[in-house]
Amino acid sequence: MNQNTPITPRPLPLTADRLRAALLHTRDSEAMITGLAALALHRFSSAPALPALDRIDVLVPRTRRPRSTGGVRVVRAQDMPEPLDLSGIPVAPVARALADAVSGLTDAGMVRRLLTEAVRGGHCEPGMVVRELNRARLLDRPHVVDAVDSLLAEGRSIAEERLYQMVREFALPDPLWNVDLRLPGGPHLGGLDAYWPDQAVALELDTRAPRQDDDALWSEYTRKREHLERLGITVVHVTPRKLREAMDQQATVVRTALMAAKDRQPAAYVVVLPR
C-alpha cells in the first residue's frame, strides 16, 4: 500500500443496529438499554453521542446470567423498571439510566452535568434521581454526593420559580414569601415557602430527597404541620412534580384554602419573620 494513501477507519455499526445487537447479546426479552447510551437516546446534550461510546449498557433481571463483553456491559436489576420505547428500542427511564451511568463514572464534572440536565431539562424530579442513586448504593461516593447537593439546589430553585409562576398566572393573592413563624415570645414554628397571614394559609414545598434519614425528616415535616394546624393555620403541601404536571390543580387547592378561611375559627396570633 502506498505510504501516502490515507487509512480509512473502520466505520462503527449503524446506531440502531448496534443497539439491537447489544440487546440480542443478552438473549433476554426483558433487556433494555441503560446508562449513557440510554441518556443519549433521551437526548441528553451532556451525554456522549452514541457513536462515541465504547460500550453499551444493557439492563437485565438479576436472575439472568448473560456475560459482559468488550462492547456490552450487562447491568443486573432486582426490580426492572418499565421501559420506554424510543424509535423501537426499549430504553430505561431517565432516573434509572442516570444511576447506571453514574455507577461507572469517576468524572465529577460529568456526573454533575448529567444530574443537573435531568432536572433542568424536565426529564424527572430530583427525588426520583436520588432514589435510584440510593438504591444503587452510590451516595457514599464524595463526587456523587456533591453532585446531588447541586441537583437538589437546582430542583428547589426550579420549583420556587414554578410556585411564583402559579401565583402570578392564576391571579392568587400575593403571599409573604420565604418566612419563619414564631409564637410571640415562644418557640420557632418552622419555615414556610409562602404564607397568607390574613387567611392563615401556609404553603410548603416538599423537596425532600429520599435518603437514609428520610423517615426522620418526614416525621419533622409532619410534626410541624400538625403543630401549625392546631394553631388554626391551614397547611398546603405541594411537591415539585405536582407543580410541573398539574399547576392548575395546585392553584385550585390554594384558592380553596384561602376562600375557606372565613368559615374557620380565627387562627392563633403568630409572628412572621423573613427567612
PDB file of C-alpha atoms in Angstrom:
ATOM      1  CA  MET A   1       0.000   0.000   0.000  1.00  0.00           C
ATOM      2  CA  ASN A   2       1.274   3.478  -0.863  1.00  0.00           C
ATOM      3  CA  GLN A   3       2.678   5.220   2.218  1.00  0.00           C
ATOM      4  CA  ASN A   4       0.745   8.371   1.348  1.00  0.00           C
ATOM      5  CA  THR A   5      -2.578   6.581   0.955  1.00  0.00           C
ATOM      6  CA  PRO A   6      -4.877   7.648   3.813  1.00  0.00           C
ATOM      7  CA  ILE A   7      -6.091   4.875   6.052  1.00  0.00           C
ATOM      8  CA  THR A   8      -9.859   4.701   6.112  1.00  0.00           C
ATOM      9  CA  PRO A   9     -11.083   3.943   9.647  1.00  0.00           C
ATOM     10  CA  ARG A  10     -13.480   1.047  10.001  1.00  0.00           C
ATOM     11  CA  PRO A  11     -16.967   2.545  10.343  1.00  0.00           C
ATOM     12  CA  LEU A  12     -18.923   1.937  13.502  1.00  0.00           C
ATOM     13  CA  PRO A  13     -22.093  -0.132  13.104  1.00  0.00           C
ATOM     14  CA  LEU A  14     -25.239   1.840  12.424  1.00  0.00           C
ATOM     15  CA  THR A  15     -26.573   3.148  15.719  1.00  0.00           C
ATOM     16  CA  ALA A  16     -29.850   1.231  15.710  1.00  0.00           C
ATOM     17  CA  ASP A  17     -28.137  -1.968  14.605  1.00  0.00           C
ATOM     18  CA  ARG A  18     -25.543  -1.592  17.335  1.00  0.00           C
ATOM     19  CA  LEU A  19     -28.196  -1.125  19.997  1.00  0.00           C
ATOM     20  CA  ARG A  20     -30.218  -4.086  18.783  1.00  0.00           C
ATOM     21  CA  ALA A  21     -27.072  -6.220  18.692  1.00  0.00           C
ATOM     22  CA  ALA A  22     -26.373  -5.271  22.331  1.00  0.00           C
ATOM     23  CA  LEU A  23     -29.896  -6.346  23.297  1.00  0.00           C
ATOM     24  CA  LEU A  24     -29.644  -9.578  21.328  1.00  0.00           C
ATOM     25  CA  HIS A  25     -26.366 -10.364  23.072  1.00  0.00           C
ATOM     26  CA  THR A  26     -28.253 -10.843  26.358  1.00  0.00           C
ATOM     27  CA  ARG A  27     -30.818 -13.197  24.797  1.00  0.00           C
ATOM     28  CA  ASP A  28     -33.355 -11.740  27.185  1.00  0.00           C
ATOM     29  CA  SER A  29     -36.753 -10.413  26.123  1.00  0.00           C
ATOM     30  CA  GLU A  30     -36.849  -8.043  29.131  1.00  0.00           C
ATOM     31  CA  ALA A  31     -33.486  -6.411  28.362  1.00  0.00           C
ATOM     32  CA  MET A  32     -33.350  -2.666  27.807  1.00  0.00           C
ATOM     33  CA  ILE A  33     -30.694  -0.052  27.022  1.00  0.00           C
ATOM     34  CA  THR A  34     -29.497   1.886  30.065  1.00  0.00           C
ATOM     35  CA  GLY A  35     -26.584   4.082  31.181  1.00  0.00           C
ATOM     36  CA  LEU A  36     -25.007   6.670  28.885  1.00  0.00           C
ATOM     37  CA  ALA A  37     -26.473   5.094  25.756  1.00  0.00           C
ATOM     38  CA  ALA A  38     -29.974   5.465  27.190  1.00  0.00           C
ATOM     39  CA  LEU A  39     -29.302   9.089  28.143  1.00  0.00           C
ATOM     40  CA  ALA A  40     -28.140   9.775  24.604  1.00  0.00           C
ATOM     41  CA  LEU A  41     -31.421   8.293  23.359  1.00  0.00           C
ATOM     42  CA  HIS A  42     -33.243  10.552  25.836  1.00  0.00           C
ATOM     43  CA  ARG A  43     -31.426  13.418  24.034  1.00  0.00           C
ATOM     44  CA  PHE A  44     -29.164  14.491  26.880  1.00  0.00           C
ATOM     45  CA  SER A  45     -26.749  17.071  25.463  1.00  0.00           C
ATOM     46  CA  SER A  46     -24.256  16.333  28.250  1.00  0.00           C
ATOM     47  CA  ALA A  47     -24.096  12.611  27.385  1.00  0.00           C
ATOM     48  CA  PRO A  48     -21.647  11.429  24.723  1.00  0.00           C
ATOM     49  CA  ALA A  49     -23.113  10.741  21.302  1.00  0.00           C
ATOM     50  CA  LEU A  50     -23.920   7.093  20.696  1.00  0.00           C
ATOM     51  CA  PRO A  51     -21.180   6.517  18.084  1.00  0.00           C
ATOM     52  CA  ALA A  52     -18.586   7.779  20.594  1.00  0.00           C
ATOM     53  CA  LEU A  53     -19.437   5.170  23.233  1.00  0.00           C
ATOM     54  CA  ASP A  54     -17.029   2.271  23.622  1.00  0.00           C
ATOM     55  CA  ARG A  55     -19.734   0.100  25.144  1.00  0.00           C
ATOM     56  CA  ILE A  56     -23.479  -0.125  25.532  1.00  0.00           C
ATOM     57  CA  ASP A  57     -25.026  -0.793  28.949  1.00  0.00           C
ATOM     58  CA  VAL A  58     -27.903  -3.265  28.934  1.00  0.00           C
ATOM     59  CA  LEU A  59     -30.197  -3.789  31.911  1.00  0.00           C
ATOM     60  CA  VAL A  60     -31.427  -7.329  32.620  1.00  0.00           C
ATOM     61  CA  PRO A  61     -33.194  -9.040  35.560  1.00  0.00           C
ATOM     62  CA  ARG A  62     -30.827 -10.105  38.349  1.00  0.00           C
ATOM     63  CA  THR A  63     -31.645 -13.780  37.864  1.00  0.00           C
ATOM     64  CA  ARG A  64     -30.347 -13.781  34.261  1.00  0.00           C
ATOM     65  CA  ARG A  65     -26.763 -14.777  33.507  1.00  0.00           C
ATOM     66  CA  PRO A  66     -25.595 -13.149  30.268  1.00  0.00           C
ATOM     67  CA  ARG A  67     -21.959 -12.038  30.364  1.00  0.00           C
ATOM     68  CA  SER A  68     -20.462  -8.661  29.557  1.00  0.00           C
ATOM     69  CA  THR A  69     -18.239  -8.395  26.501  1.00  0.00           C
ATOM     70  CA  GLY A  70     -15.946  -5.679  25.206  1.00  0.00           C
ATOM     71  CA  GLY A  71     -18.803  -3.737  23.657  1.00  0.00           C
ATOM     72  CA  VAL A  72     -21.658  -4.621  26.021  1.00  0.00           C
ATOM     73  CA  ARG A  73     -21.821  -4.197  29.795  1.00  0.00           C
ATOM     74  CA  VAL A  74     -24.561  -6.218  31.430  1.00  0.00           C
ATOM     75  CA  VAL A  75     -26.222  -4.459  34.398  1.00  0.00           C
ATOM     76  CA  ARG A  76     -28.483  -6.548  36.621  1.00  0.00           C
ATOM     77  CA  ALA A  77     -31.523  -5.225  38.456  1.00  0.00           C
ATOM     78  CA  GLN A  78     -33.546  -6.653  41.314  1.00  0.00           C
ATOM     79  CA  ASP A  79     -36.615  -4.777  40.094  1.00  0.00           C
ATOM     80  CA  MET A  80     -36.842  -3.996  36.409  1.00  0.00           C
ATOM     81  CA  PRO A  81     -38.383  -0.616  35.500  1.00  0.00           C
ATOM     82  CA  GLU A  82     -40.968  -0.225  32.785  1.00  0.00           C
ATOM     83  CA  PRO A  83     -39.014   0.513  29.587  1.00  0.00           C
ATOM     84  CA  LEU A  84     -39.774   3.364  27.228  1.00  0.00           C
ATOM     85  CA  ASP A  85     -39.972   2.729  23.507  1.00  0.00           C
ATOM     86  CA  LEU A  86     -37.673   5.182  21.741  1.00  0.00           C
ATOM     87  CA  SER A  87     -37.603   4.597  17.993  1.00  0.00           C
ATOM     88  CA  GLY A  88     -38.347   0.933  18.509  1.00  0.00           C
ATOM     89  CA  ILE A  89     -35.626   0.431  21.142  1.00  0.00           C
ATOM     90  CA  PRO A  90     -36.572  -0.451  24.763  1.00  0.00           C
ATOM     91  CA  VAL A  91     -34.844   2.132  26.958  1.00  0.00           C
ATOM     92  CA  ALA A  92     -34.647   2.539  30.731  1.00  0.00           C
ATOM     93  CA  PRO A  93     -36.370   5.601  32.271  1.00  0.00           C
ATOM     94  CA  VAL A  94     -34.108   8.589  32.863  1.00  0.00           C
ATOM     95  CA  ALA A  95     -33.645   8.174  36.635  1.00  0.00           C
ATOM     96  CA  ARG A  96     -32.610   4.527  36.292  1.00  0.00           C
ATOM     97  CA  ALA A  97     -30.369   5.241  33.287  1.00  0.00           C
ATOM     98  CA  LEU A  98     -28.687   8.022  35.264  1.00  0.00           C
ATOM     99  CA  ALA A  99     -27.902   5.733  38.191  1.00  0.00           C
ATOM    100  CA  ASP A 100     -26.445   3.097  35.871  1.00  0.00           C
ATOM    101  CA  ALA A 101     -24.368   5.728  34.059  1.00  0.00           C
ATOM    102  CA  VAL A 102     -23.098   7.307  37.284  1.00  0.00           C
ATOM    103  CA  SER A 103     -22.061   3.910  38.664  1.00  0.00           C
ATOM    104  CA  GLY A 104     -19.348   3.753  36.013  1.00  0.00           C
ATOM    105  CA  LEU A 105     -18.228   7.393  36.078  1.00  0.00           C
ATOM    106  CA  THR A 106     -15.408   8.965  38.110  1.00  0.00           C
ATOM    107  CA  ASP A 107     -15.527  12.347  36.355  1.00  0.00           C
ATOM    108  CA  ALA A 108     -17.206  14.617  38.923  1.00  0.00           C
ATOM    109  CA  GLY A 109     -17.928  17.277  36.307  1.00  0.00           C
ATOM    110  CA  MET A 110     -19.782  14.886  34.041  1.00  0.00           C
ATOM    111  CA  VAL A 111     -21.787  13.434  36.916  1.00  0.00           C
ATOM    112  CA  ARG A 112     -22.872  16.929  37.919  1.00  0.00           C
ATOM    113  CA  ARG A 113     -23.762  17.908  34.363  1.00  0.00           C
ATOM    114  CA  LEU A 114     -25.860  14.793  33.811  1.00  0.00           C
ATOM    115  CA  LEU A 115     -27.778  15.171  37.076  1.00  0.00           C
ATOM    116  CA  THR A 116     -28.367  18.874  36.520  1.00  0.00           C
ATOM    117  CA  GLU A 117     -29.636  18.337  32.985  1.00  0.00           C
ATOM    118  CA  ALA A 118     -32.064  15.688  34.220  1.00  0.00           C
ATOM    119  CA  VAL A 119     -33.798  18.292  36.375  1.00  0.00           C
ATOM    120  CA  ARG A 120     -33.261  21.440  34.336  1.00  0.00           C
ATOM    121  CA  GLY A 121     -34.404  19.688  31.169  1.00  0.00           C
ATOM    122  CA  GLY A 122     -37.614  18.494  32.837  1.00  0.00           C
ATOM    123  CA  HIS A 123     -36.779  14.804  32.429  1.00  0.00           C
ATOM    124  CA  CYS A 124     -37.535  13.911  36.073  1.00  0.00           C
ATOM    125  CA  GLU A 125     -37.706  15.276  39.594  1.00  0.00           C
ATOM    126  CA  PRO A 126     -34.667  15.322  41.912  1.00  0.00           C
ATOM    127  CA  GLY A 127     -36.284  12.864  44.322  1.00  0.00           C
ATOM    128  CA  MET A 128     -36.572  10.228  41.600  1.00  0.00           C
ATOM    129  CA  VAL A 129     -32.875  10.599  40.756  1.00  0.00           C
ATOM    130  CA  VAL A 130     -31.741  10.425  44.372  1.00  0.00           C
ATOM    131  CA  ARG A 131     -33.969   7.405  44.996  1.00  0.00           C
ATOM    132  CA  GLU A 132     -32.236   5.492  42.198  1.00  0.00           C
ATOM    133  CA  LEU A 133     -28.772   6.619  43.308  1.00  0.00           C
ATOM    134  CA  ASN A 134     -29.576   5.475  46.830  1.00  0.00           C
ATOM    135  CA  ARG A 135     -30.887   2.139  45.565  1.00  0.00           C
ATOM    136  CA  ALA A 136     -27.655   1.659  43.619  1.00  0.00           C
ATOM    137  CA  ARG A 137     -25.645   2.489  46.782  1.00  0.00           C
ATOM    138  CA  LEU A 138     -23.865   5.388  45.143  1.00  0.00           C
ATOM    139  CA  LEU A 139     -24.464   8.016  47.827  1.00  0.00           C
ATOM    140  CA  ASP A 140     -21.276   7.090  49.667  1.00  0.00           C
ATOM    141  CA  ARG A 141     -19.121   8.406  46.813  1.00  0.00           C
ATOM    142  CA  PRO A 142     -17.998  12.001  47.527  1.00  0.00           C
ATOM    143  CA  HIS A 143     -18.257  13.205  43.911  1.00  0.00           C
ATOM    144  CA  VAL A 144     -21.802  11.815  43.688  1.00  0.00           C
ATOM    145  CA  VAL A 145     -22.833  13.431  46.990  1.00  0.00           C
ATOM    146  CA  ASP A 146     -21.507  16.794  45.777  1.00  0.00           C
ATOM    147  CA  ALA A 147     -23.453  16.433  42.529  1.00  0.00           C
ATOM    148  CA  VAL A 148     -26.623  15.501  44.452  1.00  0.00           C
ATOM    149  CA  ASP A 149     -26.316  18.639  46.593  1.00  0.00           C
ATOM    150  CA  SER A 150     -26.157  20.728  43.416  1.00  0.00           C
ATOM    151  CA  LEU A 151     -29.067  18.746  41.969  1.00  0.00           C
ATOM    152  CA  LEU A 152     -31.283  19.407  44.984  1.00  0.00           C
ATOM    153  CA  ALA A 153     -30.430  23.114  44.951  1.00  0.00           C
ATOM    154  CA  GLU A 154     -31.282  23.229  41.236  1.00  0.00           C
ATOM    155  CA  GLY A 155     -34.531  21.360  41.817  1.00  0.00           C
ATOM    156  CA  ARG A 156     -35.616  23.687  44.616  1.00  0.00           C
ATOM    157  CA  SER A 157     -34.824  26.765  42.540  1.00  0.00           C
ATOM    158  CA  ILE A 158     -36.926  25.467  39.634  1.00  0.00           C
ATOM    159  CA  ALA A 159     -39.797  24.540  41.972  1.00  0.00           C
ATOM    160  CA  GLU A 160     -39.756  28.011  43.539  1.00  0.00           C
ATOM    161  CA  GLU A 161     -39.909  29.629  40.105  1.00  0.00           C
ATOM    162  CA  ARG A 162     -42.934  27.482  39.264  1.00  0.00           C
ATOM    163  CA  LEU A 163     -44.546  28.495  42.544  1.00  0.00           C
ATOM    164  CA  TYR A 164     -44.100  32.193  41.705  1.00  0.00           C
ATOM    165  CA  GLN A 165     -45.495  31.461  38.241  1.00  0.00           C
ATOM    166  CA  MET A 166     -48.552  29.732  39.726  1.00  0.00           C
ATOM    167  CA  VAL A 167     -49.410  32.704  41.937  1.00  0.00           C
ATOM    168  CA  ARG A 168     -48.924  35.111  39.044  1.00  0.00           C
ATOM    169  CA  GLU A 169     -50.695  33.210  36.249  1.00  0.00           C
ATOM    170  CA  PHE A 170     -53.685  32.106  38.330  1.00  0.00           C
ATOM    171  CA  ALA A 171     -54.121  35.541  39.948  1.00  0.00           C
ATOM    172  CA  LEU A 172     -53.770  34.330  43.526  1.00  0.00           C
ATOM    173  CA  PRO A 173     -53.266  36.935  46.250  1.00  0.00           C
ATOM    174  CA  ASP A 174     -49.609  37.717  46.830  1.00  0.00           C
ATOM    175  CA  PRO A 175     -48.298  35.847  49.873  1.00  0.00           C
ATOM    176  CA  LEU A 176     -45.348  36.601  52.100  1.00  0.00           C
ATOM    177  CA  TRP A 177     -42.505  34.617  50.567  1.00  0.00           C
ATOM    178  CA  ASN A 178     -39.943  32.534  52.472  1.00  0.00           C
ATOM    179  CA  VAL A 179     -40.841  33.318  56.058  1.00  0.00           C
ATOM    180  CA  ASP A 180     -40.363  31.874  59.542  1.00  0.00           C
ATOM    181  CA  LEU A 181     -43.232  31.654  62.015  1.00  0.00           C
ATOM    182  CA  ARG A 182     -42.887  32.018  65.777  1.00  0.00           C
ATOM    183  CA  LEU A 183     -45.261  32.241  68.689  1.00  0.00           C
ATOM    184  CA  PRO A 184     -44.961  35.606  70.473  1.00  0.00           C
ATOM    185  CA  GLY A 185     -42.157  35.145  72.962  1.00  0.00           C
ATOM    186  CA  GLY A 186     -42.274  31.441  72.239  1.00  0.00           C
ATOM    187  CA  PRO A 187     -40.687  28.769  70.095  1.00  0.00           C
ATOM    188  CA  HIS A 188     -39.883  28.707  66.413  1.00  0.00           C
ATOM    189  CA  LEU A 189     -42.697  27.057  64.434  1.00  0.00           C
ATOM    190  CA  GLY A 190     -40.782  26.457  61.204  1.00  0.00           C
ATOM    191  CA  GLY A 191     -40.018  27.952  57.828  1.00  0.00           C
ATOM    192  CA  LEU A 192     -42.545  28.258  55.010  1.00  0.00           C
ATOM    193  CA  ASP A 193     -42.220  28.926  51.311  1.00  0.00           C
ATOM    194  CA  ALA A 194     -45.351  31.099  51.246  1.00  0.00           C
ATOM    195  CA  TYR A 195     -47.768  32.425  53.858  1.00  0.00           C
ATOM    196  CA  TRP A 196     -51.052  34.314  53.554  1.00  0.00           C
ATOM    197  CA  PRO A 197     -51.405  35.919  57.023  1.00  0.00           C
ATOM    198  CA  ASP A 198     -54.931  37.318  56.545  1.00  0.00           C
ATOM    199  CA  GLN A 199     -56.258  33.836  55.766  1.00  0.00           C
ATOM    200  CA  ALA A 200     -53.748  31.901  57.938  1.00  0.00           C
ATOM    201  CA  VAL A 201     -52.797  29.667  54.998  1.00  0.00           C
ATOM    202  CA  ALA A 202     -49.272  28.309  54.706  1.00  0.00           C
ATOM    203  CA  LEU A 203     -47.658  26.610  51.730  1.00  0.00           C
ATOM    204  CA  GLU A 204     -44.689  24.293  51.919  1.00  0.00           C
ATOM    205  CA  LEU A 205     -42.704  22.828  49.038  1.00  0.00           C
ATOM    206  CA  ASP A 206     -41.720  19.238  49.666  1.00  0.00           C
ATOM    207  CA  THR A 207     -38.264  18.957  48.096  1.00  0.00           C
ATOM    208  CA  ARG A 208     -37.052  16.181  50.347  1.00  0.00           C
ATOM    209  CA  ALA A 209     -34.666  13.668  48.864  1.00  0.00           C
ATOM    210  CA  PRO A 210     -35.281  10.016  49.735  1.00  0.00           C
ATOM    211  CA  ARG A 211     -32.059   9.263  51.585  1.00  0.00           C
ATOM    212  CA  GLN A 212     -31.226   7.201  54.619  1.00  0.00           C
ATOM    213  CA  ASP A 213     -32.738   9.743  57.052  1.00  0.00           C
ATOM    214  CA  ASP A 214     -35.952  10.222  55.085  1.00  0.00           C
ATOM    215  CA  ASP A 215     -38.212   8.821  57.824  1.00  0.00           C
ATOM    216  CA  ALA A 216     -36.818  11.211  60.407  1.00  0.00           C
ATOM    217  CA  LEU A 217     -37.165  14.175  58.051  1.00  0.00           C
ATOM    218  CA  TRP A 218     -40.744  13.227  57.155  1.00  0.00           C
ATOM    219  CA  SER A 219     -41.565  12.999  60.879  1.00  0.00           C
ATOM    220  CA  GLU A 220     -40.249  16.535  61.282  1.00  0.00           C
ATOM    221  CA  TYR A 221     -42.465  17.750  58.406  1.00  0.00           C
ATOM    222  CA  THR A 222     -45.459  16.009  59.953  1.00  0.00           C
ATOM    223  CA  ARG A 223     -44.857  17.459  63.435  1.00  0.00           C
ATOM    224  CA  LYS A 224     -44.567  20.970  62.023  1.00  0.00           C
ATOM    225  CA  ARG A 225     -47.751  20.613  60.004  1.00  0.00           C
ATOM    226  CA  GLU A 226     -49.726  19.211  62.931  1.00  0.00           C
ATOM    227  CA  HIS A 227     -48.484  21.992  65.230  1.00  0.00           C
ATOM    228  CA  LEU A 228     -49.468  24.709  62.756  1.00  0.00           C
ATOM    229  CA  GLU A 229     -52.898  23.182  62.185  1.00  0.00           C
ATOM    230  CA  ARG A 230     -53.522  23.034  65.946  1.00  0.00           C
ATOM    231  CA  LEU A 231     -52.941  26.798  65.911  1.00  0.00           C
ATOM    232  CA  GLY A 232     -55.600  27.176  63.208  1.00  0.00           C
ATOM    233  CA  ILE A 233     -53.180  27.568  60.276  1.00  0.00           C
ATOM    234  CA  THR A 234     -54.064  25.612  57.123  1.00  0.00           C
ATOM    235  CA  VAL A 235     -51.006  23.983  55.552  1.00  0.00           C
ATOM    236  CA  VAL A 236     -50.940  23.246  51.820  1.00  0.00           C
ATOM    237  CA  HIS A 237     -48.329  20.665  50.908  1.00  0.00           C
ATOM    238  CA  VAL A 238     -47.016  20.850  47.310  1.00  0.00           C
ATOM    239  CA  THR A 239     -44.396  18.760  45.524  1.00  0.00           C
ATOM    240  CA  PRO A 240     -42.292  19.954  42.572  1.00  0.00           C
ATOM    241  CA  ARG A 241     -43.840  17.214  40.437  1.00  0.00           C
ATOM    242  CA  LYS A 242     -47.383  18.460  41.149  1.00  0.00           C
ATOM    243  CA  LEU A 243     -46.320  21.985  40.233  1.00  0.00           C
ATOM    244  CA  ARG A 244     -44.808  20.752  36.984  1.00  0.00           C
ATOM    245  CA  GLU A 245     -47.592  18.387  35.909  1.00  0.00           C
ATOM    246  CA  ALA A 246     -50.743  19.941  37.380  1.00  0.00           C
ATOM    247  CA  MET A 247     -50.125  23.582  38.261  1.00  0.00           C
ATOM    248  CA  ASP A 248     -53.770  24.488  37.680  1.00  0.00           C
ATOM    249  CA  GLN A 249     -54.902  21.870  40.206  1.00  0.00           C
ATOM    250  CA  GLN A 250     -52.452  23.169  42.804  1.00  0.00           C
ATOM    251  CA  ALA A 251     -53.680  26.715  42.243  1.00  0.00           C
ATOM    252  CA  THR A 252     -57.242  25.484  42.850  1.00  0.00           C
ATOM    253  CA  VAL A 253     -56.164  23.810  46.110  1.00  0.00           C
ATOM    254  CA  VAL A 254     -54.569  27.050  47.334  1.00  0.00           C
ATOM    255  CA  ARG A 255     -57.527  29.180  46.249  1.00  0.00           C
ATOM    256  CA  THR A 256     -59.962  26.837  48.007  1.00  0.00           C
ATOM    257  CA  ALA A 257     -57.940  27.034  51.224  1.00  0.00           C
ATOM    258  CA  LEU A 258     -57.898  30.835  51.039  1.00  0.00           C
ATOM    259  CA  MET A 259     -61.655  31.049  50.409  1.00  0.00           C
ATOM    260  CA  ALA A 260     -62.418  28.653  53.268  1.00  0.00           C
ATOM    261  CA  ALA A 261     -60.645  30.887  55.768  1.00  0.00           C
ATOM    262  CA  LYS A 262     -63.775  32.915  56.501  1.00  0.00           C
ATOM    263  CA  ASP A 263     -65.567  29.776  57.674  1.00  0.00           C
ATOM    264  CA  ARG A 264     -62.850  28.757  60.167  1.00  0.00           C
ATOM    265  CA  GLN A 265     -62.175  29.899  63.687  1.00  0.00           C
ATOM    266  CA  PRO A 266     -59.558  32.682  63.822  1.00  0.00           C
ATOM    267  CA  ALA A 267     -56.029  31.327  63.992  1.00  0.00           C
ATOM    268  CA  ALA A 268     -53.673  31.992  66.876  1.00  0.00           C
ATOM    269  CA  TYR A 269     -51.527  35.089  66.534  1.00  0.00           C
ATOM    270  CA  VAL A 270     -48.061  34.307  65.212  1.00  0.00           C
ATOM    271  CA  VAL A 271     -45.008  36.439  64.495  1.00  0.00           C
ATOM    272  CA  VAL A 272     -43.883  36.366  60.850  1.00  0.00           C
ATOM    273  CA  LEU A 273     -40.191  36.914  60.176  1.00  0.00           C
ATOM    274  CA  PRO A 274     -38.202  36.876  56.927  1.00  0.00           C
ATOM    275  CA  ARG A 275     -36.245  33.676  56.438  1.00  0.00           C
TER     276      ARG A 275
END
